[in-house]
Structure formats: C-alpha cells, structure tokens
C-alpha cells in the first residue's frame, strides 16, 4: 500500500513566504465575505424576529430551537448542495475503482507532479486525484477530506503533458485557496430545478450578495497555475485547448488549434493561418469569460504584485526570473484577436 505523502515546506519556502494573498485576484476575498456577511445579517435578522415572536409563555419551549434552525439553515444548505453535487461524481469514482487513483505506485508520474504542485502552493498534503475512463474531456474538483481532483483519460490524451499539468495546477490552486466547497454547491444549484433552488436558496443568496466571486476565483486559480508552471505560454494554450476539446460544437480540430498556437504560417500571407485565426477568434468570443481569463493572465506578470509573486516562486523553484519564458507571439495574437472579433460582432 502506498504511503500518504505529506508535502512539507522547504526552508526556502518558509523563508520566502509565498501566501495565497500574494496571487489572489483583487476583490476575490472581499466578494466572498460580502456574500457570507450578507447572508449572516439576513438570517440573523430572521432568527431575531423569530425569537421575539416566540417569546411568549405558550411557546417558551420552542423559542430556543426555531431561531437556531434559521441560523444553521445557510450552513446546511451549502453542505447539502455540495453533497448532492458530489454524489453522482463520487459514484463514478467508486465505479472506477482504486486503479484510477493517482498514487506512488499508480500513475506515478502524475503523482509526483501533483505532490510538487501542492507543495509549491503551501499545502501540507496534496488533494487526492483520480484518472477515470470517461469519453468526455473533463477535469473538476470535489471537496471533503483533502479534496479530490477528477480528470478523464480523454482530456489527458487531448493535451500535451505540460498542458495537462497546467490544468492540474489550476485545480490544485482551487484546493489551496479553499474555493471548492462553496463553488461546487453554487454551480450545482444554479443548474438545478426550481425545487432545489427554493430548498437551498441561501446558497444562491451568497452568490447574489457576493456576485462576481465565482468568476474571480477562476482568475486566482489561473494565477496560481501560472506561478507553479512559470510558463505563461503553456497555461494559455491549456486554457484555450481545454475550452475547444470540451465543446463539441467548437468546429476547430486539434490540429488547427495547435497550428495556430505554434504560429504555423504567416497571418498576412498564409490563407490557412488566416482561416484558423478567424475560427479561433469566433470561438473565443463565444465562450463566456475565456477572453477575460487570457487578458488577466497577460496582465498579472506586469503588475507589481505579479512580479513579486513570480520572484518568490522562482526563488522557491530555484530558477531565475530572467529565465522565465516570455509569452509567444501567437498568444499575443490570441488576446488581440479576441478583442478584434468582439468589436466586429458588436458593430
């Protein structure tokens, strides 16, 4: 049986002191606490009202229970929503069996990557990871215990090894930042029927008060993945490729996308590259948040906070900041092309 490996911080990590706040997207924590405090105030007010209404002799035995139920309700809604969202996926993991779990003696190469990424982000133990035989290219996270990352072999086959590692780093960052439980519950309830929405409405209220939190955590996870990989070109390519292979209606072959990313052809003279440029541009403009993620990844290393975080991570990994590869021209084209395409569609 493989031992559970604890990823301890090295002396360099402790001295450098990279923290989540060094790469958290501005406003993410504020948005989270706005949602949480908003719900606390609302349900605290409802509990106080119930307490006052029940403060009568004939209802004295009940007055301590109903307000308590009201206060606990939002917490229970998050936990129940998370459990409902994870249940079918947990069944998939159970069906896949122990042979799908990434461990020292099973998918050892992925386990080394997983443990290293968790250690770089300051986690004492890496989340569990499962590689399942699913025809759909997927990767997502579940809460509970150390947390879990579920990925399909189809996604691994569709990506270059370093691109797959970049997607792993994105999910590991979600776990390091403790995003998973609330995000999973919100995502599940938003896509559920009316009955679930009504029964677990406190979770929707957290999302309402917090508004942009679900989007901001994706920017934070991208930043964490960028620090782990120290290669912006790999992460940008992974984000766009994942969006393409996950959308059956993308209309872009893997070969076309790879040729575009590799700049296989001059945009001013190569007709095929012009066609690829247009197709990828249309696709990126049709994907909610995709262009914004590319833009934010471009901007982060240019900010003072980004430069400081990169310097800390470079020191932890024992490399020079000057040796971090710069973005390729094709990725600059991605960002500008998405802007141009959006402008064309709104004209």
Coordinates of N, CA and C in Angstrom, one line a residue, residues 96-180:
X96 N -15.0 3.5 -10.8 CA -13.7 3.4 -11.5 C -12.7 2.5 -10.7
X97 N -12.9 2.5 -9.4 CA -12.1 1.7 -8.5 C -10.8 2.3 -8.2
X98 N -10.1 1.6 -7.3 CA -8.8 2.1 -6.8 C -7.7 2.2 -7.9
X99 N -7.9 1.5 -9.0 CA -6.9 1.5 -10.0 C -6.9 2.9 -10.7
X100 N -7.9 3.7 -10.5 CA -8.0 5.0 -11.1 C -7.3 6.1 -10.3
X101 N -7.0 5.7 -9.0 CA -6.4 6.7 -8.1 C -5.0 7.0 -8.4
X102 N -4.6 8.2 -8.4 CA -3.2 8.6 -8.7 C -2.4 8.5 -7.4
X103 N -1.5 7.5 -7.4 CA -0.6 7.3 -6.2 C 0.8 7.0 -6.6
X104 N 1.6 6.8 -5.6 CA 3.0 6.5 -5.9 C 3.2 5.3 -6.8
X105 N 2.4 4.3 -6.6 CA 2.5 3.1 -7.4 C 1.5 3.0 -8.5
X106 N 0.8 4.0 -8.8 CA -0.2 4.0 -9.8 C -0.2 5.4 -10.4
X107 N 0.1 5.6 -11.7 CA 0.3 6.9 -12.4 C 1.3 7.7 -11.6
X108 N 2.4 7.1 -11.3 CA 3.5 7.7 -10.5 C 3.9 9.0 -11.0
X109 N 4.0 9.2 -12.4 CA 4.4 10.4 -12.9 C 3.5 11.6 -12.6
X110 N 2.2 11.3 -12.6 CA 1.2 12.3 -12.2 C 1.2 12.6 -10.8
X111 N 1.5 11.5 -10.0 CA 1.5 11.7 -8.5 C 2.7 12.7 -8.1
X112 N 3.8 12.5 -8.8 CA 5.0 13.4 -8.5 C 4.6 14.8 -8.8
X113 N 4.0 15.0 -10.0 CA 3.6 16.4 -10.4 C 2.6 16.9 -9.3
X114 N 1.6 16.1 -9.0 CA 0.5 16.6 -8.0 C 1.2 17.0 -6.7
X115 N 2.0 16.1 -6.1 CA 2.7 16.4 -4.9 C 3.5 17.7 -4.9
X116 N 4.2 17.8 -6.0 CA 5.1 19.0 -6.2 C 4.3 20.3 -6.3
X117 N 3.2 20.2 -7.0 CA 2.4 21.4 -7.2 C 1.7 21.8 -5.8
X118 N 1.2 20.8 -5.1 CA 0.7 21.1 -3.8 C 1.7 21.7 -2.8
X119 N 2.9 21.2 -2.9 CA 4.0 21.7 -2.0 C 4.3 23.1 -2.4
X120 N 4.4 23.4 -3.7 CA 4.7 24.8 -4.1 C 3.7 25.8 -3.6
X121 N 2.4 25.4 -3.5 CA 1.4 26.2 -3.1 C 1.1 26.2 -1.6
X122 N 2.0 25.5 -0.9 CA 2.0 25.6 0.6 C 1.0 24.6 1.2
X123 N 0.6 23.6 0.5 CA -0.3 22.6 1.1 C 0.5 21.5 1.8
X124 N 0.0 21.1 3.0 CA 0.7 20.1 3.8 C 0.5 18.7 3.1
X125 N -0.6 18.5 2.5 CA -0.8 17.2 1.8 C -1.5 17.5 0.4
X126 N -1.2 16.8 -0.6 CA -1.9 17.1 -1.9 C -3.3 16.5 -1.9
X127 N -4.2 17.1 -2.7 CA -5.5 16.5 -2.8 C -5.4 15.2 -3.5
X128 N -6.4 14.3 -3.3 CA -6.5 13.1 -4.0 C -6.8 13.4 -5.5
X129 N -6.3 12.5 -6.3 CA -6.6 12.7 -7.8 C -7.0 11.3 -8.4
X130 N -8.0 11.4 -9.3 CA -8.5 10.2 -9.9 C -8.4 10.4 -11.5
X131 N -7.9 9.4 -12.2 CA -7.9 9.5 -13.7 C -8.9 8.4 -14.1
X132 N -10.1 8.9 -14.6 CA -11.1 8.0 -14.9 C -11.3 7.8 -16.4
X133 N -11.8 6.6 -16.8 CA -12.1 6.3 -18.2 C -13.4 6.9 -18.7
X134 N -13.4 8.1 -19.0 CA -14.6 8.8 -19.5 C -14.4 9.3 -20.9
X135 N -15.3 9.2 -21.8 CA -15.1 9.6 -23.2 C -15.0 11.2 -23.3
X136 N -15.6 11.8 -22.3 CA -15.6 13.3 -22.3 C -14.3 13.9 -21.7
X137 N -13.7 14.9 -22.3 CA -12.6 15.5 -21.7 C -13.0 16.4 -20.6
X138 N -12.6 16.0 -19.4 CA -13.1 16.8 -18.2 C -12.0 16.8 -17.1
X139 N -12.2 17.8 -16.3 CA -11.4 17.9 -15.0 C -12.1 18.8 -14.1
X140 N -12.3 18.4 -12.9 CA -13.1 19.2 -11.9 C -12.6 18.7 -10.5
X141 N -13.1 19.5 -9.5 CA -12.7 19.2 -8.1 C -13.9 18.9 -7.2
X142 N -13.7 18.1 -6.2 CA -14.7 17.9 -5.2 C -14.1 18.2 -3.8
X143 N -14.9 18.6 -2.9 CA -14.5 18.9 -1.5 C -14.5 17.7 -0.7
X144 N -14.3 17.9 0.6 CA -14.3 16.7 1.5 C -12.9 16.2 1.8
X145 N -12.6 16.0 3.1 CA -11.2 15.5 3.4 C -10.1 16.4 2.8
X146 N -9.2 15.8 2.1 CA -8.1 16.5 1.5 C -8.6 17.2 0.2
X147 N -9.8 16.8 -0.2 CA -10.3 17.3 -1.5 C -9.9 16.3 -2.6
X148 N -10.5 16.4 -3.7 CA -10.2 15.5 -4.9 C -10.2 16.2 -6.2
X149 N -9.4 15.7 -7.1 CA -9.4 16.2 -8.5 C -9.8 15.0 -9.4
X150 N -10.8 15.2 -10.2 CA -11.2 14.1 -11.1 C -10.9 14.5 -12.5
X151 N -10.1 13.8 -13.3 CA -9.8 14.1 -14.7 C -10.0 12.8 -15.5
X152 N -10.3 13.0 -16.8 CA -10.6 11.9 -17.7 C -9.3 11.6 -18.5
X153 N -9.2 10.4 -18.9 CA -8.1 10.0 -19.7 C -8.2 10.7 -21.1
X154 N -9.5 10.9 -21.5 CA -9.7 11.6 -22.8 C -9.1 13.0 -22.8
X155 N -9.2 13.7 -21.7 CA -8.6 15.0 -21.6 C -7.1 14.9 -21.6
X156 N -6.5 13.9 -20.9 CA -5.1 13.8 -20.9 C -4.6 13.4 -22.3
X157 N -5.3 12.6 -23.0 CA -4.9 12.3 -24.4 C -5.0 13.5 -25.3
X158 N -5.9 14.4 -25.0 CA -6.1 15.6 -25.9 C -5.0 16.7 -25.7
X159 N -4.3 16.6 -24.6 CA -3.4 17.7 -24.2 C -2.0 17.3 -24.2
X160 N -1.1 18.2 -24.5 CA 0.3 17.9 -24.3 C 0.6 17.7 -22.8
X161 N 1.6 16.9 -22.4 CA 1.8 16.7 -20.9 C 1.9 17.9 -20.1
X162 N 2.6 18.9 -20.5 CA 2.7 20.2 -19.7 C 1.4 20.9 -19.7
X163 N 0.6 20.8 -20.7 CA -0.7 21.5 -20.7 C -1.6 20.8 -19.7
X164 N -1.6 19.5 -19.7 CA -2.4 18.8 -18.7 C -1.9 19.1 -17.3
X165 N -0.6 19.3 -17.1 CA -0.1 19.7 -15.7 C -0.6 21.1 -15.4
X166 N -0.7 22.0 -16.4 CA -1.1 23.3 -16.1 C -2.6 23.3 -15.6
X167 N -3.4 22.5 -16.2 CA -4.8 22.3 -15.8 C -4.9 21.7 -14.4
X168 N -4.0 20.8 -14.1 CA -3.9 20.2 -12.7 C -3.6 21.4 -11.7
X169 N -2.6 22.2 -12.1 CA -2.2 23.3 -11.2 C -3.3 24.3 -10.9
X170 N -4.2 24.5 -11.9 CA -5.4 25.3 -11.7 C -6.3 24.7 -10.7
X171 N -6.5 23.4 -10.7 CA -7.4 22.8 -9.8 C -6.7 22.7 -8.4
X172 N -5.4 22.4 -8.3 CA -4.7 22.4 -7.0 C -4.8 23.8 -6.4
X173 N -4.7 24.8 -7.2 CA -4.9 26.2 -6.6 C -6.2 26.4 -6.0
X174 N -7.3 25.9 -6.6 CA -8.6 26.0 -6.0 C -8.7 25.3 -4.7
X175 N -8.0 24.2 -4.5 CA -8.0 23.5 -3.2 C -7.1 24.3 -2.2
X176 N -6.0 24.8 -2.7 CA -5.1 25.6 -1.8 C -5.8 26.8 -1.2
X177 N -6.7 27.4 -2.1 CA -7.4 28.6 -1.7 C -8.8 28.3 -1.1
X178 N -9.1 27.0 -0.9 CA -10.4 26.6 -0.3 C -11.6 27.2 -1.0
X179 N -11.6 27.1 -2.4 CA -12.7 27.6 -3.2 C -13.8 26.5 -3.4
X180 N -13.4 25.2 -3.3 CA -14.2 24.1 -3.9 C -15.6 23.9 -3.3

